[in-house]
């Protein structure tokens, strides 16, 4: 079965991206996608980019059937356990329409400008992303009252009683890309 998604264009403005999402939902697209950048990439002046999670949450509220994904989430923008939290929350809100599409992050201008610690070495970034995926799965499949501790090379957590669990079981699909 062929599935078709559409990359939305928030650089056209909030009203335009809302209309794109509504039309994609009504026309039967399987998924809608947003970029995950905090500066640059098609945006000029004071118009953006908008925060992709805030925007995707709003889009999840005005659509009813399309899946929600990013091209690709940058794991360095959010603490890994908080990434698990926001994705699980959005999955609950949308009754299981989230796709966790994760990259390794590679735009130094964004991390440098925002003072975000970044990993310069490509292989180390991929290793970090691998640990993020491992933690996401652990948190999503061991919700409170269980606790999760993770002691990776770069990702560490201690005694997290994770809630809410995602709507999708065992967890949202995880797609990797770059």
PDB file of C-alpha atoms in Angstrom:
ATOM      1  CA  UNK A   1       0.000   0.000   0.000  1.00  0.00           C
ATOM      2  CA  UNK A   2       1.415   3.385  -0.989  1.00  0.00           C
ATOM      3  CA  UNK A   3       1.377   6.108   1.620  1.00  0.00           C
ATOM      4  CA  UNK A   4       1.796   9.771   0.849  1.00  0.00           C
ATOM      5  CA  UNK A   5       2.873  12.552   3.197  1.00  0.00           C
ATOM      6  CA  UNK A   6       3.354  16.268   2.668  1.00  0.00           C
ATOM      7  CA  UNK A   7       6.009  18.618   4.041  1.00  0.00           C
ATOM      8  CA  UNK A   8       4.249  21.743   5.274  1.00  0.00           C
ATOM      9  CA  UNK A   9       5.615  25.245   4.744  1.00  0.00           C
ATOM     10  CA  UNK A  10       5.357  27.268   7.955  1.00  0.00           C
ATOM     11  CA  UNK A  11       7.608  29.942   6.439  1.00  0.00           C
ATOM     12  CA  UNK A  12       4.462  31.012   4.535  1.00  0.00           C
ATOM     13  CA  UNK A  13       2.854  31.978   7.837  1.00  0.00           C
ATOM     14  CA  UNK A  14       0.663  30.386  10.470  1.00  0.00           C
ATOM     15  CA  UNK A  15      -2.608  30.762   8.557  1.00  0.00           C
ATOM     16  CA  UNK A  16      -1.129  29.190   5.425  1.00  0.00           C
ATOM     17  CA  UNK A  17       0.359  26.207   7.258  1.00  0.00           C
ATOM     18  CA  UNK A  18      -2.922  25.614   9.091  1.00  0.00           C
ATOM     19  CA  UNK A  19      -4.740  25.610   5.761  1.00  0.00           C
ATOM     20  CA  UNK A  20      -2.161  23.214   4.251  1.00  0.00           C
ATOM     21  CA  UNK A  21      -2.635  20.833   7.181  1.00  0.00           C
ATOM     22  CA  UNK A  22      -6.443  20.981   6.965  1.00  0.00           C
ATOM     23  CA  UNK A  23      -6.358  20.290   3.235  1.00  0.00           C
ATOM     24  CA  UNK A  24      -3.892  17.421   3.647  1.00  0.00           C
ATOM     25  CA  UNK A  25      -6.170  15.884   6.282  1.00  0.00           C
ATOM     26  CA  UNK A  26      -9.305  16.321   4.130  1.00  0.00           C
ATOM     27  CA  UNK A  27      -7.619  15.100   0.931  1.00  0.00           C
ATOM     28  CA  UNK A  28      -6.422  11.857   2.490  1.00  0.00           C
ATOM     29  CA  UNK A  29      -2.696  12.431   2.913  1.00  0.00           C
ATOM     30  CA  UNK A  30      -1.268   9.883   5.329  1.00  0.00           C
ATOM     31  CA  UNK A  31       1.067  12.282   7.124  1.00  0.00           C
ATOM     32  CA  UNK A  32       2.064  15.888   7.543  1.00  0.00           C
ATOM     33  CA  UNK A  33       5.662  16.860   8.213  1.00  0.00           C
ATOM     34  CA  UNK A  34       7.492  19.851   9.662  1.00  0.00           C
ATOM     35  CA  UNK A  35      11.162  20.720   9.768  1.00  0.00           C
ATOM     36  CA  UNK A  36      12.820  21.044  13.168  1.00  0.00           C
ATOM     37  CA  UNK A  37      14.997  24.132  12.930  1.00  0.00           C
ATOM     38  CA  UNK A  38      15.338  27.049  15.310  1.00  0.00           C
ATOM     39  CA  UNK A  39      16.765  29.506  12.781  1.00  0.00           C
ATOM     40  CA  UNK A  40      17.466  29.849   9.069  1.00  0.00           C
ATOM     41  CA  UNK A  41      16.372  27.280   6.476  1.00  0.00           C
ATOM     42  CA  UNK A  42      13.998  29.351   4.364  1.00  0.00           C
ATOM     43  CA  UNK A  43      13.107  31.908   7.010  1.00  0.00           C
ATOM     44  CA  UNK A  44      14.144  35.509   6.773  1.00  0.00           C
ATOM     45  CA  UNK A  45      13.480  38.500   8.956  1.00  0.00           C
ATOM     46  CA  UNK A  46      11.326  38.253  12.048  1.00  0.00           C
ATOM     47  CA  UNK A  47       8.795  35.696  10.777  1.00  0.00           C
ATOM     48  CA  UNK A  48      10.270  32.489  12.124  1.00  0.00           C
ATOM     49  CA  UNK A  49      10.877  29.704  12.264  1.00  0.00           C
ATOM     50  CA  UNK A  50       8.166  28.717  14.696  1.00  0.00           C
ATOM     51  CA  UNK A  51       8.831  26.073  17.335  1.00  0.00           C
ATOM     52  CA  UNK A  52       8.042  22.781  15.634  1.00  0.00           C
ATOM     53  CA  UNK A  53       6.503  21.076  18.689  1.00  0.00           C
ATOM     54  CA  UNK A  54       4.192  23.950  19.510  1.00  0.00           C
ATOM     55  CA  UNK A  55       3.120  24.179  15.881  1.00  0.00           C
ATOM     56  CA  UNK A  56       2.705  20.404  15.510  1.00  0.00           C
ATOM     57  CA  UNK A  57       0.539  20.285  18.635  1.00  0.00           C
ATOM     58  CA  UNK A  58      -1.735  22.948  17.163  1.00  0.00           C
ATOM     59  CA  UNK A  59      -1.840  21.079  13.836  1.00  0.00           C
ATOM     60  CA  UNK A  60      -2.697  17.869  15.673  1.00  0.00           C
ATOM     61  CA  UNK A  61      -5.677  19.695  17.148  1.00  0.00           C
ATOM     62  CA  UNK A  62      -7.078  20.822  13.786  1.00  0.00           C
ATOM     63  CA  UNK A  63      -6.543  17.526  11.957  1.00  0.00           C
ATOM     64  CA  UNK A  64      -8.221  14.216  12.657  1.00  0.00           C
ATOM     65  CA  UNK A  65      -6.504  11.470  10.695  1.00  0.00           C
ATOM     66  CA  UNK A  66      -3.099  12.438   9.307  1.00  0.00           C
ATOM     67  CA  UNK A  67       0.007  11.186  11.097  1.00  0.00           C
ATOM     68  CA  UNK A  68       2.405  13.827  12.479  1.00  0.00           C
ATOM     69  CA  UNK A  69       6.146  13.731  11.790  1.00  0.00           C
ATOM     70  CA  UNK A  70       9.269  15.871  11.455  1.00  0.00           C
ATOM     71  CA  UNK A  71      12.001  15.879   8.881  1.00  0.00           C
ATOM     72  CA  UNK A  72      13.990  15.150  11.195  1.00  0.00           C
ATOM     73  CA  UNK A  73      13.845  15.940  14.916  1.00  0.00           C
ATOM     74  CA  UNK A  74      17.181  17.244  16.133  1.00  0.00           C
ATOM     75  CA  UNK A  75      17.908  15.386  19.389  1.00  0.00           C
ATOM     76  CA  UNK A  76      20.361  18.046  20.560  1.00  0.00           C
ATOM     77  CA  UNK A  77      17.585  20.662  20.863  1.00  0.00           C
ATOM     78  CA  UNK A  78      15.833  18.885  23.763  1.00  0.00           C
ATOM     79  CA  UNK A  79      16.949  16.803  26.715  1.00  0.00           C
ATOM     80  CA  UNK A  80      16.263  13.179  25.714  1.00  0.00           C
ATOM     81  CA  UNK A  81      13.846  12.419  28.569  1.00  0.00           C
ATOM     82  CA  UNK A  82      11.923  15.635  27.812  1.00  0.00           C
ATOM     83  CA  UNK A  83      11.803  14.639  24.139  1.00  0.00           C
ATOM     84  CA  UNK A  84      10.179  11.380  25.260  1.00  0.00           C
ATOM     85  CA  UNK A  85       7.701  13.384  27.359  1.00  0.00           C
ATOM     86  CA  UNK A  86       6.618  15.818  24.634  1.00  0.00           C
ATOM     87  CA  UNK A  87       6.289  13.058  22.034  1.00  0.00           C
ATOM     88  CA  UNK A  88       4.246  10.857  24.400  1.00  0.00           C
ATOM     89  CA  UNK A  89       2.042  13.811  25.337  1.00  0.00           C
ATOM     90  CA  UNK A  90       1.411  14.690  21.690  1.00  0.00           C
ATOM     91  CA  UNK A  91       0.705  11.022  20.958  1.00  0.00           C
ATOM     92  CA  UNK A  92      -1.911  11.037  23.737  1.00  0.00           C
ATOM     93  CA  UNK A  93      -3.467  14.295  22.504  1.00  0.00           C
ATOM     94  CA  UNK A  94      -3.762  13.005  18.928  1.00  0.00           C
ATOM     95  CA  UNK A  95      -4.849   9.463  19.858  1.00  0.00           C
ATOM     96  CA  UNK A  96      -1.770   7.805  18.393  1.00  0.00           C
ATOM     97  CA  UNK A  97      -0.851   9.816  15.313  1.00  0.00           C
ATOM     98  CA  UNK A  98       2.808  10.620  16.134  1.00  0.00           C
ATOM     99  CA  UNK A  99       5.776   9.311  14.179  1.00  0.00           C
ATOM    100  CA  UNK A 100       9.076   9.862  15.993  1.00  0.00           C
ATOM    101  CA  UNK A 101      11.324  10.802  13.079  1.00  0.00           C
ATOM    102  CA  UNK A 102      14.781  11.376  14.486  1.00  0.00           C
ATOM    103  CA  UNK A 103      18.025  12.586  12.937  1.00  0.00           C
ATOM    104  CA  UNK A 104      21.450  13.295  14.350  1.00  0.00           C
ATOM    105  CA  UNK A 105      21.431  17.097  14.111  1.00  0.00           C
ATOM    106  CA  UNK A 106      24.050  18.777  11.974  1.00  0.00           C
ATOM    107  CA  UNK A 107      23.559  22.539  11.680  1.00  0.00           C
ATOM    108  CA  UNK A 108      26.264  24.090  13.874  1.00  0.00           C
ATOM    109  CA  UNK A 109      24.972  27.638  13.307  1.00  0.00           C
ATOM    110  CA  UNK A 110      21.755  26.784  15.176  1.00  0.00           C
ATOM    111  CA  UNK A 111      23.347  25.106  18.179  1.00  0.00           C
ATOM    112  CA  UNK A 112      26.122  27.714  18.415  1.00  0.00           C
ATOM    113  CA  UNK A 113      23.737  30.685  18.236  1.00  0.00           C
ATOM    114  CA  UNK A 114      21.460  29.248  20.926  1.00  0.00           C
ATOM    115  CA  UNK A 115      24.304  28.075  23.159  1.00  0.00           C
ATOM    116  CA  UNK A 116      23.262  24.429  22.862  1.00  0.00           C
ATOM    117  CA  UNK A 117      25.996  21.899  23.460  1.00  0.00           C
ATOM    118  CA  UNK A 118      26.540  20.037  20.227  1.00  0.00           C
ATOM    119  CA  UNK A 119      28.645  17.107  19.156  1.00  0.00           C
ATOM    120  CA  UNK A 120      30.928  17.998  16.257  1.00  0.00           C
ATOM    121  CA  UNK A 121      31.965  14.480  15.274  1.00  0.00           C
ATOM    122  CA  UNK A 122      29.427  12.751  12.994  1.00  0.00           C
ATOM    123  CA  UNK A 123      29.938   9.263  14.437  1.00  0.00           C
ATOM    124  CA  UNK A 124      29.597  10.598  17.990  1.00  0.00           C
ATOM    125  CA  UNK A 125      26.346  12.406  17.005  1.00  0.00           C
ATOM    126  CA  UNK A 126      24.986   9.155  15.575  1.00  0.00           C
ATOM    127  CA  UNK A 127      25.992   7.374  18.800  1.00  0.00           C
ATOM    128  CA  UNK A 128      24.159  10.022  20.810  1.00  0.00           C
ATOM    129  CA  UNK A 129      21.042   9.570  18.665  1.00  0.00           C
ATOM    130  CA  UNK A 130      21.264   5.805  19.174  1.00  0.00           C
ATOM    131  CA  UNK A 131      21.267   6.323  22.948  1.00  0.00           C
ATOM    132  CA  UNK A 132      18.330   8.745  22.653  1.00  0.00           C
ATOM    133  CA  UNK A 133      16.340   6.047  20.817  1.00  0.00           C
ATOM    134  CA  UNK A 134      17.249   3.478  23.477  1.00  0.00           C
ATOM    135  CA  UNK A 135      16.085   5.837  26.227  1.00  0.00           C
ATOM    136  CA  UNK A 136      12.837   6.696  24.408  1.00  0.00           C
ATOM    137  CA  UNK A 137      11.992   3.010  24.127  1.00  0.00           C
ATOM    138  CA  UNK A 138      12.831   2.344  27.783  1.00  0.00           C
ATOM    139  CA  UNK A 139      10.720   5.254  29.032  1.00  0.00           C
ATOM    140  CA  UNK A 140       7.804   4.529  26.707  1.00  0.00           C
ATOM    141  CA  UNK A 141       7.632   0.835  27.569  1.00  0.00           C
ATOM    142  CA  UNK A 142       8.206   1.158  31.333  1.00  0.00           C
ATOM    143  CA  UNK A 143       5.767   3.846  32.492  1.00  0.00           C
ATOM    144  CA  UNK A 144       5.163   4.853  36.104  1.00  0.00           C
ATOM    145  CA  UNK A 145       4.993   3.451  38.673  1.00  0.00           C
ATOM    146  CA  UNK A 146       8.102   1.735  37.268  1.00  0.00           C
ATOM    147  CA  UNK A 147      11.217   3.892  37.221  1.00  0.00           C
ATOM    148  CA  UNK A 148      13.842   4.077  34.511  1.00  0.00           C
ATOM    149  CA  UNK A 149      17.507   4.849  34.900  1.00  0.00           C
ATOM    150  CA  UNK A 150      19.748   4.964  31.859  1.00  0.00           C
ATOM    151  CA  UNK A 151      23.514   5.137  31.941  1.00  0.00           C
ATOM    152  CA  UNK A 152      24.702   5.544  28.386  1.00  0.00           C
ATOM    153  CA  UNK A 153      27.947   7.029  27.251  1.00  0.00           C
ATOM    154  CA  UNK A 154      26.320  10.416  26.581  1.00  0.00           C
ATOM    155  CA  UNK A 155      22.718  10.067  27.804  1.00  0.00           C
ATOM    156  CA  UNK A 156      22.019   9.555  31.487  1.00  0.00           C
ATOM    157  CA  UNK A 157      18.851   9.581  33.596  1.00  0.00           C
ATOM    158  CA  UNK A 158      18.071   8.501  37.138  1.00  0.00           C
ATOM    159  CA  UNK A 159      14.867   7.041  38.540  1.00  0.00           C
ATOM    160  CA  UNK A 160      12.361   8.580  36.144  1.00  0.00           C
ATOM    161  CA  UNK A 161       8.764   7.579  36.858  1.00  0.00           C
ATOM    162  CA  UNK A 162       7.659   8.301  33.303  1.00  0.00           C
ATOM    163  CA  UNK A 163       4.088   9.353  32.517  1.00  0.00           C
ATOM    164  CA  UNK A 164       2.079   9.544  30.418  1.00  0.00           C
ATOM    165  CA  UNK A 165       2.912   6.526  28.333  1.00  0.00           C
ATOM    166  CA  UNK A 166       2.322   7.064  24.616  1.00  0.00           C
ATOM    167  CA  UNK A 167      -1.095   6.211  23.210  1.00  0.00           C
ATOM    168  CA  UNK A 168       0.474   3.840  20.651  1.00  0.00           C
ATOM    169  CA  UNK A 169       1.682   0.509  22.006  1.00  0.00           C
ATOM    170  CA  UNK A 170       4.378  -0.378  22.562  1.00  0.00           C
ATOM    171  CA  UNK A 171       5.350   3.140  21.409  1.00  0.00           C
ATOM    172  CA  UNK A 172       5.161   5.469  18.384  1.00  0.00           C
ATOM    173  CA  UNK A 173       7.080   4.272  15.344  1.00  0.00           C
ATOM    174  CA  UNK A 174      10.669   5.510  15.317  1.00  0.00           C
ATOM    175  CA  UNK A 175      12.040   6.475  11.920  1.00  0.00           C
ATOM    176  CA  UNK A 176      15.686   7.446  11.568  1.00  0.00           C
ATOM    177  CA  UNK A 177      17.050   9.748   8.906  1.00  0.00           C
ATOM    178  CA  UNK A 178      19.360  12.577   8.224  1.00  0.00           C
TER     179      UNK A 178
END
